[in-house]
């Protein structure tokens, strides 16, 4: 009883307490029962029951009569006494732990999960007390309250300390602070996230609510005996946080996205895939990547990072902990599906929280937002109309439903929600046939929560967002006084599975042997025509059970050698060019074997057959340079409105293009296929396989001349795209490229044109070069201007932007989406990527590949960027140029001299030719160096390199110039500041 303020005692005052209880039926022989008056029940009414159960000691605040043999202690506040007694009984467990309290209206749970992940990454043993559960050392306990009653608080802290836990993170609710549940805990650190209206059915008003939260910082933390450098971490973006900062005298660390603070953001990128940002953590810079979604979660990340920093956690552990946390249960938790529909379940059950989630999703949405929500029964009624207004303001379609109606009539609750909906602006639609409207947001009422979720997901299309709000992690629905099992996440996942039966990507497409025979004109050697196969593989090392293995033959390999291994690894069928090369006796009885004349052609035929299963538009694009960048620009534009499948990496040839086609599903709305070639006839074949509806040739130049012989033949090869594409399709024509225009003459169908000159469907004017920050220009579409600020530099990228915009226009994309997509675009790695070095110089990584046109554009861009500074060029050979190679390299050497390089380092068989051209152009022998030793070259570079200087590294892929990028970055160091990497 030490520390308990007593008023008086009755009878015997000695004896050993076996347990402490405040619930009568939990008492046993020798228990101490604390009678607490509550809102629904009064513990004093259960003293008799406690004594019958064996209680010998009674702590009370009301007058009572007790029998002989019972020790009764009267106190002024029995609830307060319970905390002190429990602390004494469990030997003050918080003194043996590092205890962090998190309070605020929103974000407590997410911050607790983030901080737990960070502390775990730092090698510390964590316990957590919060809304979702109580957990430590792999043990998970249900959480009846966000913050336990004082007795349970002390007990679980004791259990954690005894189990070796070192750090405990506790969500501290306003109820807990107002009811003194945590008054006897010794906190090391308090975190304040924000404050918005909630629990106003309990608190008198916002001032009373704030007063309760403030107690952590004005009463509990000042009493702390712990020695951390700061006692508080406070959100400077929140008005109540600002007030708290002004009201308290504790040492604190503030964080903020938009207000000056010790912990802040210097760069941020937020998408539906997650968050990437750079943090200034009280002077320390770090890069973070998180799977969490939304800017409010970036604020939560700052809170957790700030707290970890105060606790002495190293930045590397903070970065790792943030990255390791993939989701927080019920907090904008994504329900996985390959359907292309973004389904999120969130705990937002108050107006500000719902508004925050919807505002963030609105910034990220690709199409429409459908929201399903309701309001809890027997809780704050004032928030109901506010939530109705918020949901319908931000959602294209809102379905109002039930959410723990408890003892209230669900329809009565829904009626109060509807009172906040502007009926003049928001159109109510039938529950039997809910629909969207082009000119207004709509809403409907479906009282059954399961039916409401089903309706939303069945209406949604790929790239729509479905938000199911209110219950989050809860796995029940409260009807009356009964808890009925119900989990929004499970219901949503079930509906998605029913609507979109899933197949793993490596098990697509699905073919029968009969399908394969029909597509390839093959001969069935073994197996049943009705046998089914899922997935096509040309690599025996990646075989999955049920795949069709196609035995390709190349210069240095023969896939027939690996047929037996593929079958042993589970292939359901094999496609071969010579059945004599395999042992049929070792083929299983169930396996299918098909023989064709040419397995590479059969692969294309199979892809062509699969392509015909879909009616979605396909874009085919090719060109001598810029096609990959243009493809990525176009895809960035298209994703503003559609679910896009695109070529990944360098899968643009006769083997790679079919692999992309095999990834097509009904969820996609458009496909973008890049087509590469180095041999005559390849574009024709790729076009036959892909059957594009829209074709783009970016340009024609001297590339792969070893295979083509002349630029004219290159033009003919590229022109085969227009000649062989769908006759009802659209050709996208570069009017500034004579070879493309000649190719377009072979096309008699519709066309969309682009040019630097007026008169084309897409053109530009007012081009402004912004240095390494990019390029600005007016994009003119049908004469109407759209201001575009691109993050990439170079006139060649303005051409790429025009090409992407014209192709998007052909796809029916709006001009606003075209502008937004180009603004959002960041260039592909290794293609004119700028890296800022620690000494203030800039390195342009353009090591991906090289031909005369791309080298010329890179050098001209370097000239624009370097201004009066020195420029150093590391240049590898341009390969596959055939007899034209010497002259092409000599011209590049001449160009090197005209742009004013300080020194050039040359590598390859044609280095001497490039050097001769450079000297002919005016460079001295001292400026022209041969790259024979990477270490020596970098040492030479470092001697001359100064702040503001520029380095360009470029060469054909086989020259492996990217090794020099890595070497220079390692030896010179990469700048960690906000602009450490920029893409041109």
PDB file of C-alpha atoms in Angstrom, residues 84-189:
ATOM      1  CA  UNK A  84      -0.094   2.377  -7.250  1.00  0.00           C
ATOM      2  CA  UNK A  85      -0.926  -0.999  -5.708  1.00  0.00           C
ATOM      3  CA  UNK A  86      -0.266  -2.781  -9.028  1.00  0.00           C
ATOM      4  CA  UNK A  87       3.034  -0.957  -9.467  1.00  0.00           C
ATOM      5  CA  UNK A  88       4.117  -2.078  -5.989  1.00  0.00           C
ATOM      6  CA  UNK A  89       2.806  -5.611  -6.419  1.00  0.00           C
ATOM      7  CA  UNK A  90       4.783  -6.074  -9.691  1.00  0.00           C
ATOM      8  CA  UNK A  91       7.887  -4.276  -8.354  1.00  0.00           C
ATOM      9  CA  UNK A  92       7.777  -1.154 -10.522  1.00  0.00           C
ATOM     10  CA  UNK A  93       8.369  -2.844 -13.915  1.00  0.00           C
ATOM     11  CA  UNK A  94       8.604   0.373 -15.990  1.00  0.00           C
ATOM     12  CA  UNK A  95      11.766   1.306 -14.108  1.00  0.00           C
ATOM     13  CA  UNK A  96      13.409  -1.731 -15.722  1.00  0.00           C
ATOM     14  CA  UNK A  97      12.293  -0.841 -19.248  1.00  0.00           C
ATOM     15  CA  UNK A  98      12.653   1.919 -21.816  1.00  0.00           C
ATOM     16  CA  UNK A  99       9.011   3.045 -22.112  1.00  0.00           C
ATOM     17  CA  UNK A 100       7.767   5.130 -25.049  1.00  0.00           C
ATOM     18  CA  UNK A 101       4.241   6.534 -24.996  1.00  0.00           C
ATOM     19  CA  UNK A 102       2.481   7.575 -28.209  1.00  0.00           C
ATOM     20  CA  UNK A 103      -0.613   9.756 -28.015  1.00  0.00           C
ATOM     21  CA  UNK A 104      -2.717  11.641 -30.561  1.00  0.00           C
ATOM     22  CA  UNK A 105      -5.912  11.132 -32.511  1.00  0.00           C
ATOM     23  CA  UNK A 106      -4.490   9.422 -35.593  1.00  0.00           C
ATOM     24  CA  UNK A 107      -1.274   7.627 -36.439  1.00  0.00           C
ATOM     25  CA  UNK A 108      -0.542   6.058 -33.053  1.00  0.00           C
ATOM     26  CA  UNK A 109      -0.772   2.489 -34.327  1.00  0.00           C
ATOM     27  CA  UNK A 110       1.287   3.119 -37.465  1.00  0.00           C
ATOM     28  CA  UNK A 111       3.990   4.949 -35.517  1.00  0.00           C
ATOM     29  CA  UNK A 112       4.099   2.084 -33.015  1.00  0.00           C
ATOM     30  CA  UNK A 113       4.587  -0.481 -35.792  1.00  0.00           C
ATOM     31  CA  UNK A 114       7.269   1.657 -37.459  1.00  0.00           C
ATOM     32  CA  UNK A 115       9.145   2.237 -34.219  1.00  0.00           C
ATOM     33  CA  UNK A 116       8.894  -1.447 -33.328  1.00  0.00           C
ATOM     34  CA  UNK A 117      10.391  -2.361 -36.717  1.00  0.00           C
ATOM     35  CA  UNK A 118      13.198   0.178 -36.280  1.00  0.00           C
ATOM     36  CA  UNK A 119      14.092  -0.928 -32.753  1.00  0.00           C
ATOM     37  CA  UNK A 120      14.025  -4.568 -33.858  1.00  0.00           C
ATOM     38  CA  UNK A 121      16.381  -3.717 -36.757  1.00  0.00           C
ATOM     39  CA  UNK A 122      18.666  -2.141 -34.151  1.00  0.00           C
ATOM     40  CA  UNK A 123      18.835  -5.458 -32.283  1.00  0.00           C
ATOM     41  CA  UNK A 124      16.606  -4.412 -29.379  1.00  0.00           C
ATOM     42  CA  UNK A 125      13.848  -6.568 -27.885  1.00  0.00           C
ATOM     43  CA  UNK A 126      10.501  -4.851 -28.227  1.00  0.00           C
ATOM     44  CA  UNK A 127       7.076  -5.066 -26.682  1.00  0.00           C
ATOM     45  CA  UNK A 128       4.021  -3.178 -27.945  1.00  0.00           C
ATOM     46  CA  UNK A 129       0.734  -2.230 -26.284  1.00  0.00           C
ATOM     47  CA  UNK A 130      -1.770  -0.868 -28.785  1.00  0.00           C
ATOM     48  CA  UNK A 131      -5.094  -0.874 -30.546  1.00  0.00           C
ATOM     49  CA  UNK A 132      -4.418  -3.959 -32.665  1.00  0.00           C
ATOM     50  CA  UNK A 133      -2.961  -6.187 -29.942  1.00  0.00           C
ATOM     51  CA  UNK A 134      -0.410  -6.500 -27.146  1.00  0.00           C
ATOM     52  CA  UNK A 135       2.699  -8.357 -28.297  1.00  0.00           C
ATOM     53  CA  UNK A 136       6.256  -9.282 -27.307  1.00  0.00           C
ATOM     54  CA  UNK A 137       8.718 -12.101 -28.000  1.00  0.00           C
ATOM     55  CA  UNK A 138       6.382 -13.634 -30.575  1.00  0.00           C
ATOM     56  CA  UNK A 139       3.473 -13.735 -28.122  1.00  0.00           C
ATOM     57  CA  UNK A 140       0.308 -11.922 -29.246  1.00  0.00           C
ATOM     58  CA  UNK A 141      -2.482 -11.062 -26.810  1.00  0.00           C
ATOM     59  CA  UNK A 142      -5.894  -9.538 -27.623  1.00  0.00           C
ATOM     60  CA  UNK A 143      -6.270  -5.832 -26.855  1.00  0.00           C
ATOM     61  CA  UNK A 144      -9.593  -5.087 -25.127  1.00  0.00           C
ATOM     62  CA  UNK A 145      -8.489  -1.431 -24.850  1.00  0.00           C
ATOM     63  CA  UNK A 146      -5.900   0.622 -26.695  1.00  0.00           C
ATOM     64  CA  UNK A 147      -4.217   1.212 -23.331  1.00  0.00           C
ATOM     65  CA  UNK A 148      -4.776  -1.409 -20.610  1.00  0.00           C
ATOM     66  CA  UNK A 149      -6.294  -0.654 -17.202  1.00  0.00           C
ATOM     67  CA  UNK A 150      -3.599   0.261 -14.664  1.00  0.00           C
ATOM     68  CA  UNK A 151      -3.411  -3.236 -13.158  1.00  0.00           C
ATOM     69  CA  UNK A 152      -3.058  -4.967 -16.567  1.00  0.00           C
ATOM     70  CA  UNK A 153      -0.582  -2.269 -17.606  1.00  0.00           C
ATOM     71  CA  UNK A 154       1.731  -3.043 -14.688  1.00  0.00           C
ATOM     72  CA  UNK A 155       1.251  -6.808 -15.065  1.00  0.00           C
ATOM     73  CA  UNK A 156       2.101  -6.954 -18.751  1.00  0.00           C
ATOM     74  CA  UNK A 157       5.058  -4.596 -18.287  1.00  0.00           C
ATOM     75  CA  UNK A 158       6.291  -6.971 -15.584  1.00  0.00           C
ATOM     76  CA  UNK A 159       5.812  -9.974 -17.890  1.00  0.00           C
ATOM     77  CA  UNK A 160       7.721  -8.191 -20.647  1.00  0.00           C
ATOM     78  CA  UNK A 161      10.600  -7.192 -18.378  1.00  0.00           C
ATOM     79  CA  UNK A 162      10.864 -10.728 -17.000  1.00  0.00           C
ATOM     80  CA  UNK A 163      10.931 -12.072 -20.585  1.00  0.00           C
ATOM     81  CA  UNK A 164      13.943  -9.924 -21.499  1.00  0.00           C
ATOM     82  CA  UNK A 165      12.150  -7.123 -23.341  1.00  0.00           C
ATOM     83  CA  UNK A 166      14.188  -3.912 -23.281  1.00  0.00           C
ATOM     84  CA  UNK A 167      11.882  -1.379 -24.970  1.00  0.00           C
ATOM     85  CA  UNK A 168       8.096  -1.056 -24.744  1.00  0.00           C
ATOM     86  CA  UNK A 169       6.006   1.102 -27.084  1.00  0.00           C
ATOM     87  CA  UNK A 170       2.578   1.979 -25.701  1.00  0.00           C
ATOM     88  CA  UNK A 171      -0.280   3.707 -27.461  1.00  0.00           C
ATOM     89  CA  UNK A 172      -1.656   6.006 -24.766  1.00  0.00           C
ATOM     90  CA  UNK A 173      -5.300   6.948 -25.273  1.00  0.00           C
ATOM     91  CA  UNK A 174      -7.035  10.042 -23.921  1.00  0.00           C
ATOM     92  CA  UNK A 175      -9.248   7.758 -21.823  1.00  0.00           C
ATOM     93  CA  UNK A 176      -6.166   6.175 -20.243  1.00  0.00           C
ATOM     94  CA  UNK A 177      -4.682   9.563 -19.440  1.00  0.00           C
ATOM     95  CA  UNK A 178      -7.951  10.936 -18.080  1.00  0.00           C
ATOM     96  CA  UNK A 179      -8.565   7.811 -15.978  1.00  0.00           C
ATOM     97  CA  UNK A 180      -4.971   7.716 -14.631  1.00  0.00           C
ATOM     98  CA  UNK A 181      -4.234   4.265 -16.076  1.00  0.00           C
ATOM     99  CA  UNK A 182      -0.607   5.138 -16.846  1.00  0.00           C
ATOM    100  CA  UNK A 183       0.110   7.564 -14.000  1.00  0.00           C
ATOM    101  CA  UNK A 184       2.385   5.046 -12.296  1.00  0.00           C
ATOM    102  CA  UNK A 185       4.503   4.322 -15.349  1.00  0.00           C
ATOM    103  CA  UNK A 186       7.939   5.900 -15.688  1.00  0.00           C
ATOM    104  CA  UNK A 187       8.061   7.051 -19.338  1.00  0.00           C
ATOM    105  CA  UNK A 188      11.314   7.729 -21.173  1.00  0.00           C
ATOM    106  CA  UNK A 189       9.744   9.457 -24.165  1.00  0.00           C
TER     107      UNK A 189
END
